[in-house]
Amino acid sequence: MGNLSEEDVKNRYITPAIQRVGWKSTDYRMEYPYTDGRITVINNYTKQNSRKKIDYLLNYRENYPLAIIEAKDLKHTYNHGIQQGIGYAEGLKHAKSLEVPFIYATNGRSFLEHDMLTGQERSLAMDEFPTKEAMWQRYKKEKGLSQEELQVVEEPYYLTREANQPRYYQRIAINRTVQAIASGRQRALLVMATGTGKTFTAFQIVYRLLQAGFKKRVLYLADRNILVDQAMTGDFSPLLGKATKVQKGKLDSSYQIHFALYQQLAGRDEDEGHEPFRQFKPDFFDLVVIDEAHRGSAKADSQWRKILNYFDGPNVTHFGMTATPKNEKGVSNIDYFGEPIYTYSLKQGIDDGFLAPYRVIRVNLDVDVTGYRPNKDERDANGELIEDREYTASDFDRTLVIDDRTKQVAHYVSGYLKQNEARLDKTIVFCEDIDHANRMRMAFVNENTDLVSHDPRYIMKITGDDNDGKAQLSNFEDVSSKYPTIAVTSKLLTTGVNVKTCKLIVLDQSINSMTEFKQIIGRGTRIDKAHGKEFFTIIDFKGATRLFADPSFDGEPDKVIEDGGNNVPSQLTYAPRSGDDGDDMGSENKPRNKYYVKNRKVRVLNDQVEYLDASGHLVTTSLRDYTKKNILGQYATLDKFLEAWHTNGNKQKLLDKMEQNGIFYQEIINDEKLTDMDPFDLIVHLAYNQKPLSKSERVIHLKKSGLLDKYQGAAREILETLLTMYQNDGIQELENNQVLSLPEFERYGGPFKIIVNLFGGKKQYQDAVFELKEKIYN
């Protein structure tokens, strides 16, 4: 009995125990995977880790989990898995991440229960597992849910055969929000990284609140047409019959849901008191959804706030969504909404495998490093006298334009795309303003005349002033559309654009706003495996990626309190530059004055590639160094590695697990054409400086050992054939259960005859192969 596996324990004891007290097969999920598995990228290689799974997830109803059961085999005590269930295994708090109230551990003999709400634990016999209804009643009592909360909590999600099932973090965001709103909260903010499904989450919240009758009329506010149209025709399409889009400032009270641009509702500044939103009474809407709430709604004197202040009252809820909670100088939507109800960050999304990881190439141009100072009385290309001062990287293309610098940026990026056979990868180039984007587009055209002559849309400038460029935006977003391929922009593509196949982001823009930086990075975070998009690259010419190192990049921003300028805030803040709200205008909506320099040659000093490691830090490393670090991280000494190697019966499974943990042995073998090197030798040589042997040498040593002399005739020929297969293809051939079915063995009569007639039975054959493997590595 003690030899029963974990699967045996589940099937014989755990599943029957929960079914006996009424849990139906539709009430629980076994081996429930709640992540996709982190993607690791080094060079151009990607590896996806295994999905994180739960042995049992028990639900009160779909998307409302009540319990986790962590199973162990009979070699372990019944309470052995409780900490894994609670979530401290591997540093991930499963239960808190999944927001499940009751955790159980068992080996099939007893249950240990941990109550996440009270912190109490108790032991239960196998026949004492709680029924679903008893567990639900206990949860309601401990949580203290009111009737209003229960009304919304028990309202099901919108689910059809075609509809997406919410991911675990979306479910948490939805459940927390509807419960908070039902409990009377009037301000609610969700923070979810770009690409994690904010609009889908908002739809489920709105749907459940409407279906429960808790909310009657909804205003959905955004500041760009594309955001409104995407929401209406996409995630909110099941409610389209109840919805209308506000056009030309006209509101129609016969609809339950109104999608609107705040600019249309607010009207012009000079129309104070005659704004279109005043067509409805202040209590007409009882739910206002604010998309991209990091922007205008954060400012107390903004047009957004004018609308929010009007549609307000004791029964009205303002619900904001953002990828970037804004706490910058003079602006804070945390002040308005309060602390976020739930935050799902970029780091979490990458760790779970729902978002694409990135690598960074930092490029240093000589003029950016040394600066530029004009000669005495030097004039620019337009005859303007250049002010005599030191011009630095932050000045370039904003105050002073060096023509060759723009050309070198386009030359470097185009060379990168050509070298990596990635010329048809969707690319966004962020420039300082529209003037810079115009010049950058021309530089890219001249670097890629072959593809531009084939289709001029290969490179397009997509900025606020260019109707032709904006008309191509939907094609740029379309995964099936080849053109436009390279989009040159300044501000327009910073947010609200969904280019799932964007593989390259080029930063030739000085970015001092953390909010803006996060939004730009978000353009690349979506995964689209069907079109070969698993990671993206950032090429940075202006040092903007230094913001990755700031603690507020992937956490809550520090609160900034202004005191009239008498004191300097203790925390680093990012103040928006003049002109950040427009595409290329200064603070007075006039084009900036610039100097244009054509006689300064620019060259690339150096570039540096950095990769995202498992802890979320950018590190400079080679494939070998990265692999060595991960080997030593798992096996600190040679003895530790050898112990793992020799005690593991299936070497290939161990190698596969190591590869999932960032030990990219196969990529090094392929890259360096080490086809005759065994992964074992590569690992011990790379990490522990041991002399490696080739597979050929290992086979020679084995044959000299006399091991094969124990076998005669066809049996010996079989083993020699296996050795040849090892030498050619690796250890996996010896461990392949189907290997004897390959053509090489047909003349011996097939697997059954080989095992029974030549080796005397299955055990004898397995012992022979095991001894062969052990001798190979002896």
PDB file of N, CA, C and O in Angstrom, residues 135-172:
ATOM      1  N   MET A 135     -19.656  24.272   3.189  1.00  0.00           N
ATOM      2  CA  MET A 135     -18.480  25.119   2.987  1.00  0.00           C
ATOM      3  C   MET A 135     -18.900  26.531   2.568  1.00  0.00           C
ATOM      4  O   MET A 135     -18.335  27.530   3.023  1.00  0.00           O
ATOM      5  N   TRP A 136     -19.918  26.630   1.704  1.00  0.00           N
ATOM      6  CA  TRP A 136     -20.395  27.928   1.247  1.00  0.00           C
ATOM      7  C   TRP A 136     -21.027  28.718   2.398  1.00  0.00           C
ATOM      8  O   TRP A 136     -20.775  29.922   2.549  1.00  0.00           O
ATOM      9  N   GLN A 137     -21.833  28.060   3.222  1.00  0.00           N
ATOM     10  CA  GLN A 137     -22.451  28.745   4.362  1.00  0.00           C
ATOM     11  C   GLN A 137     -21.387  29.247   5.326  1.00  0.00           C
ATOM     12  O   GLN A 137     -21.484  30.357   5.861  1.00  0.00           O
ATOM     13  N   ARG A 138     -20.380  28.447   5.550  1.00  0.00           N
ATOM     14  CA  ARG A 138     -19.293  28.849   6.439  1.00  0.00           C
ATOM     15  C   ARG A 138     -18.537  30.044   5.871  1.00  0.00           C
ATOM     16  O   ARG A 138     -18.189  30.977   6.595  1.00  0.00           O
ATOM     17  N   TYR A 139     -18.306  30.011   4.563  1.00  0.00           N
ATOM     18  CA  TYR A 139     -17.606  31.127   3.916  1.00  0.00           C
ATOM     19  C   TYR A 139     -18.414  32.418   4.045  1.00  0.00           C
ATOM     20  O   TYR A 139     -17.878  33.468   4.401  1.00  0.00           O
ATOM     21  N   LYS A 140     -19.715  32.354   3.785  1.00  0.00           N
ATOM     22  CA  LYS A 140     -20.564  33.549   3.873  1.00  0.00           C
ATOM     23  C   LYS A 140     -20.528  34.141   5.285  1.00  0.00           C
ATOM     24  O   LYS A 140     -20.456  35.355   5.461  1.00  0.00           O
ATOM     25  N   LYS A 141     -20.569  33.236   6.272  1.00  0.00           N
ATOM     26  CA  LYS A 141     -20.580  33.703   7.653  1.00  0.00           C
ATOM     27  C   LYS A 141     -19.243  34.341   8.028  1.00  0.00           C
ATOM     28  O   LYS A 141     -19.203  35.433   8.612  1.00  0.00           O
ATOM     29  N   GLU A 142     -18.133  33.660   7.693  1.00  0.00           N
ATOM     30  CA  GLU A 142     -16.815  34.195   8.055  1.00  0.00           C
ATOM     31  C   GLU A 142     -16.510  35.479   7.295  1.00  0.00           C
ATOM     32  O   GLU A 142     -15.853  36.379   7.821  1.00  0.00           O
ATOM     33  N   LYS A 143     -16.971  35.575   6.065  1.00  0.00           N
ATOM     34  CA  LYS A 143     -16.719  36.768   5.247  1.00  0.00           C
ATOM     35  C   LYS A 143     -17.656  37.890   5.621  1.00  0.00           C
ATOM     36  O   LYS A 143     -17.367  39.067   5.377  1.00  0.00           O
ATOM     37  N   GLY A 144     -18.794  37.567   6.237  1.00  0.00           N
ATOM     38  CA  GLY A 144     -19.761  38.589   6.637  1.00  0.00           C
ATOM     39  C   GLY A 144     -20.442  39.249   5.464  1.00  0.00           C
ATOM     40  O   GLY A 144     -20.638  40.469   5.452  1.00  0.00           O
ATOM     41  N   LEU A 145     -20.821  38.452   4.456  1.00  0.00           N
ATOM     42  CA  LEU A 145     -21.435  39.005   3.255  1.00  0.00           C
ATOM     43  C   LEU A 145     -22.858  39.478   3.536  1.00  0.00           C
ATOM     44  O   LEU A 145     -23.656  38.767   4.136  1.00  0.00           O
ATOM     45  N   SER A 146     -23.160  40.692   3.074  1.00  0.00           N
ATOM     46  CA  SER A 146     -24.509  41.235   3.222  1.00  0.00           C
ATOM     47  C   SER A 146     -25.415  40.674   2.125  1.00  0.00           C
ATOM     48  O   SER A 146     -24.948  40.053   1.168  1.00  0.00           O
ATOM     49  N   GLN A 147     -26.699  40.924   2.219  1.00  0.00           N
ATOM     50  CA  GLN A 147     -27.631  40.459   1.196  1.00  0.00           C
ATOM     51  C   GLN A 147     -27.324  41.105  -0.151  1.00  0.00           C
ATOM     52  O   GLN A 147     -27.437  40.479  -1.198  1.00  0.00           O
ATOM     53  N   GLU A 148     -26.941  42.407  -0.099  1.00  0.00           N
ATOM     54  CA  GLU A 148     -26.607  43.098  -1.345  1.00  0.00           C
ATOM     55  C   GLU A 148     -25.385  42.456  -2.007  1.00  0.00           C
ATOM     56  O   GLU A 148     -25.352  42.265  -3.229  1.00  0.00           O
ATOM     57  N   GLU A 149     -24.399  42.141  -1.193  1.00  0.00           N
ATOM     58  CA  GLU A 149     -23.206  41.504  -1.747  1.00  0.00           C
ATOM     59  C   GLU A 149     -23.538  40.128  -2.313  1.00  0.00           C
ATOM     60  O   GLU A 149     -23.080  39.757  -3.394  1.00  0.00           O
ATOM     61  N   LEU A 150     -24.341  39.361  -1.580  1.00  0.00           N
ATOM     62  CA  LEU A 150     -24.713  38.032  -2.049  1.00  0.00           C
ATOM     63  C   LEU A 150     -25.483  38.092  -3.364  1.00  0.00           C
ATOM     64  O   LEU A 150     -25.335  37.227  -4.234  1.00  0.00           O
ATOM     65  N   GLN A 151     -26.286  39.126  -3.504  1.00  0.00           N
ATOM     66  CA  GLN A 151     -27.077  39.298  -4.711  1.00  0.00           C
ATOM     67  C   GLN A 151     -26.180  39.365  -5.945  1.00  0.00           C
ATOM     68  O   GLN A 151     -26.478  38.777  -6.986  1.00  0.00           O
ATOM     69  N   VAL A 152     -25.064  40.079  -5.816  1.00  0.00           N
ATOM     70  CA  VAL A 152     -24.140  40.225  -6.946  1.00  0.00           C
ATOM     71  C   VAL A 152     -23.168  39.051  -7.012  1.00  0.00           C
ATOM     72  O   VAL A 152     -22.847  38.541  -8.086  1.00  0.00           O
ATOM     73  N   VAL A 153     -22.687  38.608  -5.848  1.00  0.00           N
ATOM     74  CA  VAL A 153     -21.728  37.507  -5.800  1.00  0.00           C
ATOM     75  C   VAL A 153     -22.291  36.259  -6.460  1.00  0.00           C
ATOM     76  O   VAL A 153     -21.597  35.535  -7.179  1.00  0.00           O
ATOM     77  N   GLU A 154     -23.567  35.992  -6.236  1.00  0.00           N
ATOM     78  CA  GLU A 154     -24.175  34.776  -6.759  1.00  0.00           C
ATOM     79  C   GLU A 154     -24.635  34.921  -8.204  1.00  0.00           C
ATOM     80  O   GLU A 154     -25.106  33.961  -8.802  1.00  0.00           O
ATOM     81  N   GLU A 155     -24.489  36.122  -8.773  1.00  0.00           N
ATOM     82  CA  GLU A 155     -24.840  36.312 -10.187  1.00  0.00           C
ATOM     83  C   GLU A 155     -23.740  35.707 -11.048  1.00  0.00           C
ATOM     84  O   GLU A 155     -22.578  36.050 -10.913  1.00  0.00           O
ATOM     85  N   PRO A 156     -24.073  34.782 -11.955  1.00  0.00           N
ATOM     86  CA  PRO A 156     -23.028  34.114 -12.745  1.00  0.00           C
ATOM     87  C   PRO A 156     -22.360  35.034 -13.758  1.00  0.00           C
ATOM     88  O   PRO A 156     -22.900  36.091 -14.113  1.00  0.00           O
ATOM     89  N   TYR A 157     -21.216  34.624 -14.205  1.00  0.00           N
ATOM     90  CA  TYR A 157     -20.496  35.310 -15.273  1.00  0.00           C
ATOM     91  C   TYR A 157     -21.237  35.138 -16.597  1.00  0.00           C
ATOM     92  O   TYR A 157     -22.080  34.263 -16.740  1.00  0.00           O
ATOM     93  N   TYR A 158     -20.865  35.981 -17.566  1.00  0.00           N
ATOM     94  CA  TYR A 158     -21.337  35.741 -18.928  1.00  0.00           C
ATOM     95  C   TYR A 158     -20.452  34.660 -19.529  1.00  0.00           C
ATOM     96  O   TYR A 158     -19.249  34.861 -19.735  1.00  0.00           O
ATOM     97  N   LEU A 159     -21.032  33.501 -19.787  1.00  0.00           N
ATOM     98  CA  LEU A 159     -20.275  32.386 -20.345  1.00  0.00           C
ATOM     99  C   LEU A 159     -21.085  31.707 -21.432  1.00  0.00           C
ATOM    100  O   LEU A 159     -22.253  31.381 -21.234  1.00  0.00           O
ATOM    101  N   THR A 160     -20.470  31.534 -22.569  1.00  0.00           N
ATOM    102  CA  THR A 160     -21.056  30.733 -23.635  1.00  0.00           C
ATOM    103  C   THR A 160     -19.962  29.806 -24.157  1.00  0.00           C
ATOM    104  O   THR A 160     -18.810  29.878 -23.726  1.00  0.00           O
ATOM    105  N   ARG A 161     -20.314  28.978 -25.082  1.00  0.00           N
ATOM    106  CA  ARG A 161     -19.322  28.062 -25.648  1.00  0.00           C
ATOM    107  C   ARG A 161     -18.210  28.849 -26.343  1.00  0.00           C
ATOM    108  O   ARG A 161     -17.056  28.443 -26.370  1.00  0.00           O
ATOM    109  N   GLU A 162     -18.567  30.009 -26.898  1.00  0.00           N
ATOM    110  CA  GLU A 162     -17.585  30.807 -27.634  1.00  0.00           C
ATOM    111  C   GLU A 162     -16.825  31.768 -26.729  1.00  0.00           C
ATOM    112  O   GLU A 162     -15.737  32.228 -27.076  1.00  0.00           O
ATOM    113  N   ALA A 163     -17.388  32.100 -25.576  1.00  0.00           N
ATOM    114  CA  ALA A 163     -16.781  33.115 -24.712  1.00  0.00           C
ATOM    115  C   ALA A 163     -15.540  32.572 -24.012  1.00  0.00           C
ATOM    116  O   ALA A 163     -15.466  31.389 -23.666  1.00  0.00           O
ATOM    117  N   ASN A 164     -14.579  33.446 -23.796  1.00  0.00           N
ATOM    118  CA  ASN A 164     -13.361  33.057 -23.086  1.00  0.00           C
ATOM    119  C   ASN A 164     -13.647  32.841 -21.604  1.00  0.00           C
ATOM    120  O   ASN A 164     -14.411  33.591 -20.995  1.00  0.00           O
ATOM    121  N   GLN A 165     -13.018  31.813 -21.043  1.00  0.00           N
ATOM    122  CA  GLN A 165     -13.049  31.652 -19.590  1.00  0.00           C
ATOM    123  C   GLN A 165     -12.074  32.677 -18.998  1.00  0.00           C
ATOM    124  O   GLN A 165     -10.978  32.857 -19.517  1.00  0.00           O
ATOM    125  N   PRO A 166     -12.465  33.358 -17.930  1.00  0.00           N
ATOM    126  CA  PRO A 166     -11.528  34.312 -17.330  1.00  0.00           C
ATOM    127  C   PRO A 166     -10.307  33.604 -16.751  1.00  0.00           C
ATOM    128  O   PRO A 166     -10.409  32.488 -16.229  1.00  0.00           O
ATOM    129  N   ARG A 167      -9.169  34.242 -16.858  1.00  0.00           N
ATOM    130  CA  ARG A 167      -7.965  33.750 -16.196  1.00  0.00           C
ATOM    131  C   ARG A 167      -8.099  34.002 -14.697  1.00  0.00           C
ATOM    132  O   ARG A 167      -8.953  34.782 -14.261  1.00  0.00           O
ATOM    133  N   TYR A 168      -7.220  33.375 -13.920  1.00  0.00           N
ATOM    134  CA  TYR A 168      -7.400  33.432 -12.467  1.00  0.00           C
ATOM    135  C   TYR A 168      -7.351  34.862 -11.938  1.00  0.00           C
ATOM    136  O   TYR A 168      -8.119  35.247 -11.059  1.00  0.00           O
ATOM    137  N   TYR A 169      -6.449  35.699 -12.482  1.00  0.00           N
ATOM    138  CA  TYR A 169      -6.330  37.062 -11.968  1.00  0.00           C
ATOM    139  C   TYR A 169      -7.515  37.917 -12.413  1.00  0.00           C
ATOM    140  O   TYR A 169      -7.933  38.836 -11.678  1.00  0.00           O
ATOM    141  N   GLN A 170      -8.066  37.637 -13.599  1.00  0.00           N
ATOM    142  CA  GLN A 170      -9.264  38.351 -14.028  1.00  0.00           C
ATOM    143  C   GLN A 170     -10.435  38.002 -13.121  1.00  0.00           C
ATOM    144  O   GLN A 170     -11.232  38.881 -12.755  1.00  0.00           O
ATOM    145  N   ARG A 171     -10.526  36.720 -12.764  1.00  0.00           N
ATOM    146  CA  ARG A 171     -11.598  36.300 -11.865  1.00  0.00           C
ATOM    147  C   ARG A 171     -11.501  37.011 -10.528  1.00  0.00           C
ATOM    148  O   ARG A 171     -12.505  37.473  -9.977  1.00  0.00           O
ATOM    149  N   ILE A 172     -10.272  37.118  -9.992  1.00  0.00           N
ATOM    150  CA  ILE A 172     -10.093  37.816  -8.721  1.00  0.00           C
ATOM    151  C   ILE A 172     -10.518  39.274  -8.862  1.00  0.00           C
ATOM    152  O   ILE A 172     -11.232  39.824  -8.006  1.00  0.00           O
TER     153      ILE A 172
END
